[in-house]
Short mmCIF file of C-alpha atoms and ligand atoms in Angstrom, two decimals:
data_model
loop_
_atom_site.label_atom_id
_atom_site.label_comp_id
_atom_site.label_asym_id
_atom_site.label_seq_id
_atom_site.Cartn_x
_atom_site.Cartn_y
_atom_site.Cartn_z
CA UNK U 1041 -33.23 64.86 69.23
CA UNK U 1042 -32.87 61.25 68.20
CA UNK U 1043 -30.13 58.70 67.84
CA UNK U 1044 -30.29 56.86 64.56
CA UNK U 1045 -28.59 53.58 65.09
CA UNK U 1046 -27.20 52.76 61.64
CA UNK U 1047 -23.81 54.44 61.49
CA UNK U 1048 -21.72 54.64 58.31
CA UNK U 1049 -18.12 55.82 58.32
CA UNK U 1050 -17.07 57.37 55.01
CA UNK U 1051 -13.59 58.33 53.87
CA UNK U 1052 -13.30 60.74 50.97
CA UNK U 1053 -9.82 60.17 49.55
CA UNK U 1054 -7.53 63.17 49.12
CA UNK U 1055 -6.81 62.10 45.54
CA UNK U 1056 -10.49 62.62 44.70
CA UNK U 1057 -11.28 65.88 46.49
CA UNK U 1058 -8.01 67.65 45.62
CA UNK U 1059 -5.83 67.73 42.53
CA UNK U 1060 -3.27 65.63 44.40
CA UNK U 1061 -0.88 64.93 41.55
CA UNK U 1062 -0.79 68.58 40.39
CA UNK U 1063 1.48 69.35 43.35
CA UNK U 1064 -0.64 72.48 44.00
CA UNK U 1065 -3.09 73.17 46.79
CA UNK U 1066 -6.20 72.95 44.64
CA UNK U 1067 -9.60 71.56 45.52
CA UNK U 1068 -11.23 69.31 42.93
CA UNK U 1069 -14.46 71.30 42.99
CA UNK U 1070 -16.23 69.20 40.41
CA UNK U 1071 -15.72 65.99 42.39
CA UNK U 1072 -16.49 67.63 45.72
CA UNK U 1073 -19.75 69.11 44.46
CA UNK U 1074 -20.85 65.87 42.83
CA UNK U 1075 -20.01 63.82 45.94
CA UNK U 1076 -21.93 66.26 48.17
CA UNK U 1077 -24.94 65.91 45.89
CA UNK U 1078 -24.71 62.11 45.95
CA UNK U 1079 -24.47 62.16 49.74
CA UNK U 1080 -27.44 64.43 50.06
CA UNK U 1081 -29.54 62.30 47.67
CA UNK U 1082 -28.66 59.11 49.54
CA UNK U 1083 -29.50 60.71 52.88
CA UNK U 1084 -32.92 61.70 51.63
CA UNK U 1085 -33.66 58.14 50.57
CA UNK U 1086 -32.08 56.08 53.37
CA UNK U 1087 -31.95 56.56 57.11
CA UNK U 1088 -28.42 56.53 58.40
CA UNK U 1089 -26.01 58.54 60.52
CA UNK U 1090 -22.68 59.27 58.97
CA UNK U 1091 -19.22 60.45 59.93
CA UNK U 1092 -17.14 61.88 57.10
CA UNK U 1093 -13.35 61.76 57.15
CA UNK U 1094 -11.59 63.41 54.27
CA UNK U 1095 -8.03 62.97 53.06
CA UNK U 1096 -5.89 66.02 52.44
CA UNK U 1097 -4.16 65.27 49.13
CA UNK U 1098 -2.02 68.13 47.89
CA UNK U 1099 -2.92 70.27 50.94
CA UNK U 1100 -0.91 68.02 53.25
CA UNK U 1101 1.28 65.43 51.65
CA UNK U 1102 3.72 67.84 50.02
CA UNK U 1103 4.80 69.74 53.16
CA UNK U 1104 4.52 66.62 55.32
CA UNK U 1105 6.82 64.76 52.93
CA UNK U 1106 9.29 67.60 52.43
CA UNK U 1107 9.86 68.12 56.16
CA UNK U 1108 9.48 64.44 57.10
CA UNK U 1109 6.74 65.30 59.57
CA UNK U 1110 5.69 61.70 60.01
CA UNK U 1111 9.11 60.85 61.48
CA UNK U 1112 8.44 62.96 64.58
CA UNK U 1113 10.60 65.75 65.97
CA UNK U 1114 14.06 66.00 64.39
CA UNK U 1115 14.64 69.75 64.15
CA UNK U 1116 13.12 73.17 64.83
CA UNK U 1117 12.41 73.84 61.15
CA UNK U 1118 9.75 71.14 61.27
CA UNK U 1119 8.06 72.82 64.24
CA UNK U 1120 7.86 76.11 62.34
CA UNK U 1121 6.11 74.37 59.48
CA UNK U 1122 3.41 72.72 61.60
CA UNK U 1123 1.19 75.83 61.97
CA UNK U 1124 1.45 76.45 58.20
CA UNK U 1125 0.39 72.91 57.46
CA UNK U 1126 -2.43 73.20 60.00
CA UNK U 1127 -3.62 76.36 58.24
CA UNK U 1128 -3.73 74.58 54.88
CA UNK U 1129 -5.61 71.62 56.33
CA UNK U 1130 -8.21 73.89 57.93
CA UNK U 1131 -8.63 75.76 54.65
CA UNK U 1132 -9.39 72.50 52.86
CA UNK U 1133 -11.73 71.34 55.63
CA UNK U 1134 -13.63 74.65 55.49
CA UNK U 1135 -14.09 74.22 51.73
CA UNK U 1136 -15.36 70.67 52.19
CA UNK U 1137 -17.80 71.76 54.91
CA UNK U 1138 -19.02 74.69 52.80
CA UNK U 1139 -19.76 72.45 49.81
CA UNK U 1140 -21.56 69.91 51.97
CA UNK U 1141 -23.65 72.65 53.59
CA UNK U 1142 -24.56 74.08 50.17
CA UNK U 1143 -26.00 70.66 49.44
CA UNK U 1144 -28.13 70.77 52.59
CA UNK U 1145 -25.99 68.44 54.68
CA UNK U 1146 -25.78 69.59 58.28
CA UNK U 1147 -22.16 69.21 59.14
CA UNK U 1148 -19.67 70.36 61.73
CA UNK U 1149 -15.88 70.42 61.57
CA UNK U 1150 -13.99 68.32 64.10
CA UNK U 1151 -10.27 69.12 64.10
CA UNK U 1152 -8.40 66.00 65.27
CA UNK U 1153 -5.32 67.97 66.43
CA UNK U 1154 -7.44 70.09 68.81
CA UNK U 1155 -9.11 67.06 70.27
CA UNK U 1156 -6.62 64.23 70.52
CA UNK U 1157 -2.95 63.29 70.95
CA UNK U 1158 -1.03 60.31 69.58
CA UNK U 1159 1.30 57.86 71.24
CA UNK U 1160 3.93 56.52 68.85
CA UNK U 1161 1.67 57.33 65.87
CA UNK U 1162 -1.39 55.60 67.28
CA UNK U 1163 -4.62 56.97 68.66
CA UNK U 1164 -5.47 55.46 72.05
CA UNK U 1165 -8.22 56.24 74.56
CA UNK U 1166 -9.34 59.20 72.49
CA UNK U 1167 -12.30 61.09 73.89
CA UNK U 1168 -15.29 60.64 71.58
CA UNK U 1169 -17.88 62.65 73.54
CA UNK U 1170 -18.01 65.47 71.03
CA UNK U 1171 -18.55 63.12 68.10
CA UNK U 1172 -21.25 61.18 69.97
CA UNK U 1173 -23.00 64.42 70.92
CA UNK U 1174 -22.95 65.67 67.33
CA UNK U 1175 -24.48 62.42 66.10
CA UNK U 1176 -27.26 62.71 68.68
CA UNK U 1177 -27.98 66.19 67.34
CA UNK U 1178 -28.03 64.77 63.80
CA UNK U 1179 -25.05 66.90 62.85
CA UNK U 1180 -22.52 65.11 60.66
CA UNK U 1181 -18.96 65.31 62.05
CA UNK U 1182 -16.35 66.02 59.36
CA UNK U 1183 -12.78 65.08 60.30
CA UNK U 1184 -9.58 64.83 58.28
CA UNK U 1185 -6.02 63.47 58.26
CA UNK U 1186 -4.08 65.85 60.51
CA UNK U 1187 -0.81 66.50 62.37
CA UNK U 1188 -1.06 65.84 66.09
CA UNK U 1189 1.22 66.11 69.08
CA UNK U 1190 2.66 62.71 69.91
CA UNK U 1191 3.67 61.84 73.50
CA UNK U 1192 6.58 59.75 72.24
CA UNK U 1193 7.67 61.43 68.99
CA UNK U 1194 6.78 65.07 69.65
CA UNK U 1195 4.35 65.10 66.76
CA UNK U 1196 3.23 62.78 63.97
CA UNK U 1197 0.63 62.38 61.27
CA UNK U 1198 -2.77 60.86 61.94
CA UNK U 1199 -4.03 59.48 58.64
CA UNK U 1200 -7.67 59.56 57.73
CA UNK U 1201 -7.47 55.78 57.45
CA UNK U 1202 -6.52 55.42 61.10
CA UNK U 1203 -9.43 57.70 62.09
CA UNK U 1204 -11.75 55.48 60.05
CA UNK U 1205 -10.52 52.39 61.89
CA UNK U 1206 -10.71 53.97 65.34
CA UNK U 1207 -14.19 55.47 64.98
CA UNK U 1208 -15.70 52.46 63.24
CA UNK U 1209 -14.48 50.18 66.02
CA UNK U 1210 -15.34 52.40 68.99
CA UNK U 1211 -18.72 53.52 67.66
CA UNK U 1212 -19.65 50.15 66.23
CA UNK U 1213 -20.30 51.26 62.66
CA UNK U 1214 -22.44 49.01 60.47
CA UNK U 1215 -20.43 49.82 57.39
CA UNK U 1216 -17.23 51.52 56.29
CA UNK U 1217 -16.85 53.04 52.83
CA UNK U 1218 -13.39 54.03 51.66
CA UNK U 1219 -13.62 56.23 48.58
CA UNK U 1220 -10.57 56.38 46.32
CA UNK U 1221 -9.76 57.13 42.66
CA UNK U 1222 -9.29 53.48 41.69
CA UNK U 1223 -11.96 50.76 41.39
CA UNK U 1224 -10.63 48.87 44.42
CA UNK U 1225 -7.64 46.65 45.06
CA UNK U 1226 -5.97 45.03 42.06
CA UNK U 1227 -3.57 42.11 41.78
CA UNK U 1228 -1.14 44.42 39.93
CA UNK U 1229 -0.95 48.14 39.23
CA UNK U 1230 -3.95 48.87 36.96
CA UNK U 1231 -2.41 52.15 35.78
CA UNK U 1232 0.48 50.37 34.07
CA UNK U 1233 -0.76 46.81 33.68
CA UNK U 1234 -3.80 46.38 31.41
CA UNK U 1235 -4.31 42.79 32.56
CA UNK U 1236 -4.59 43.76 36.24
CA UNK U 1237 -7.60 42.10 37.86
CA UNK U 1238 -9.84 43.65 40.49
CA UNK U 1239 -9.91 41.60 43.69
CA UNK U 1240 -13.59 41.42 44.66
CA UNK U 1241 -13.08 40.27 48.21
CA UNK U 1242 -10.21 40.34 50.68
CA UNK U 1243 -10.13 38.48 53.99
CA UNK U 1244 -7.33 37.61 56.36
CA UNK U 1245 -6.60 34.36 54.48
CA UNK U 1246 -6.31 35.56 50.88
CA UNK U 1247 -4.56 38.82 51.83
CA UNK U 1248 -1.30 36.94 52.38
CA UNK U 1249 -1.31 35.72 48.82
CA UNK U 1250 -2.26 39.19 47.59
CA UNK U 1251 0.53 40.94 49.52
CA UNK U 1252 3.19 38.56 48.27
CA UNK U 1253 2.06 38.92 44.65
CA UNK U 1254 1.28 42.59 44.56
CA UNK U 1255 3.87 44.53 46.48
CA UNK U 1256 4.29 46.93 43.54
CA UNK U 1257 0.55 47.54 43.33
CA UNK U 1258 0.48 48.33 47.04
CA UNK U 1259 3.30 50.76 46.53
CA UNK U 1260 2.09 52.64 43.49
CA UNK U 1261 -1.58 52.94 44.45
CA UNK U 1262 -0.43 55.23 47.24
CA UNK U 1263 -0.97 53.74 50.67
CA UNK U 1264 -3.39 51.02 49.59
CA UNK U 1265 -1.42 48.60 51.79
CA UNK U 1266 -1.96 50.80 54.86
CA UNK U 1267 -5.68 51.05 54.14
CA UNK U 1268 -6.04 47.28 53.82
CA UNK U 1269 -4.26 46.72 57.14
CA UNK U 1270 -6.62 49.04 59.01
CA UNK U 1271 -9.66 47.56 57.28
CA UNK U 1272 -8.64 43.95 57.96
CA UNK U 1273 -8.36 44.79 61.65
CA UNK U 1274 -11.93 46.09 61.46
CA UNK U 1275 -13.05 42.92 59.72
CA UNK U 1276 -11.74 41.02 62.77
CA UNK U 1277 -14.32 42.92 64.82
CA UNK U 1278 -17.01 41.90 62.35
CA UNK U 1279 -17.17 45.29 60.58
CA UNK U 1280 -17.29 45.01 56.81
CA UNK U 1281 -15.84 47.69 54.56
CA UNK U 1282 -15.60 48.36 50.87
CA UNK U 1283 -12.99 50.28 48.87
CA UNK U 1284 -14.77 51.98 45.96
CA UNK U 1285 -14.03 54.40 43.15
CA UNK U 1286 -15.79 57.63 44.08
CA UNK U 1287 -14.23 59.53 41.21
CA UNK U 1288 -16.87 57.79 39.05
CA UNK U 1289 -20.35 59.25 38.99
CA UNK U 1290 -22.99 57.49 41.08
CA UNK U 1291 -20.76 54.95 42.83
CA UNK U 1292 -20.84 56.69 46.22
CA UNK U 1293 -24.61 57.06 46.16
CA UNK U 1294 -25.06 53.37 45.29
CA UNK U 1295 -22.75 52.30 48.11
CA UNK U 1296 -24.46 54.56 50.66
CA UNK U 1297 -27.78 53.07 49.61
CA UNK U 1298 -26.57 49.57 50.43
CA UNK U 1299 -25.23 48.20 47.15
CA UNK U 1300 -22.29 45.83 47.65
CA UNK U 1301 -19.68 44.38 45.32
CA UNK U 1302 -18.93 47.58 43.38
CA UNK U 1303 -15.33 47.70 44.56
CA UNK U 1304 -13.25 45.51 46.86
CA UNK U 1305 -14.99 44.20 49.96
CA UNK U 1306 -12.87 43.62 53.06
CA UNK U 1307 -14.72 40.94 54.96
CA UNK U 1308 -14.39 38.88 58.14
CA UNK U 1309 -12.88 35.48 57.30
C1 LIG K 90 -2.82 62.61 55.54
O1 LIG K 90 -4.13 62.16 55.58
C2 LIG K 90 -2.63 63.74 56.54
C3 LIG K 90 -1.45 64.62 56.31
C4 LIG K 90 -0.53 64.40 55.41
C5 LIG K 90 -1.32 65.76 57.19
P1 LIG K 90 -4.64 61.01 54.60
O2 LIG K 90 -3.58 59.96 54.46
O3 LIG K 90 -5.95 60.53 55.12
O4 LIG K 90 -4.85 61.76 53.22
P2 LIG K 90 -4.99 61.19 51.73
O5 LIG K 90 -6.33 60.55 51.56
O6 LIG K 90 -3.88 60.18 51.50
O7 LIG K 90 -4.83 62.41 50.86
#
């Protein structure tokens, strides 16, 4: 049993591992298999520990949105839906784990809702013993965005991005990789604006200018604003992160093997 000290936190975006925009609960097998292979190749070549957090895409956002589950308890209908949503999330997590295992990655599911609670949507003083123990055993913990009980709101959604922030900070990660289906952060929406430019580096000074200019981009790239907020907080603790496009072949492997500047870096000022 050994503790490898270089810890990477990786988020696999729900838009990459599921067919998010199809509106159906469908895994994007092709992407998931390719990403597992890239992970396994990188792990053979470099020595690092890793925690994987996956998004939930179409397995979570549709029900969560329809029943306004992120607003906390409003009615009993919502409560009835929670176990159904939980079932869907576990199904997706099992598929992710299975694919990773088929590619010789030793992983273990960690279900956030069985482990932690929230207080007004935020994770505080969460017990990390299980995750630390898994890392010591060289088993890769695989977590996901989930619905948790919330001491103030009854229940609320814990996004994968918040898990990334919390674990990176508490476990002192050397690097955070946020994998999405866009090349990084743009100064306008790249899907509708051909002239949109990729921002290579964001820090707490230039983000103000970016937010003022690009509110539409933040909106339409689905929660990019939320991601940047969590990652800037990490940068304040000296932890660098990069938002990359893992829907493109080879990008994840390059990033895991230490290549920088292939997406948008979020850096300490
Ligand atoms: C959302 O998790 C969790 C639920 C809706 C239950 P994420 O926010 O991490 O998922 P993606 O990456 O946007 O799909």
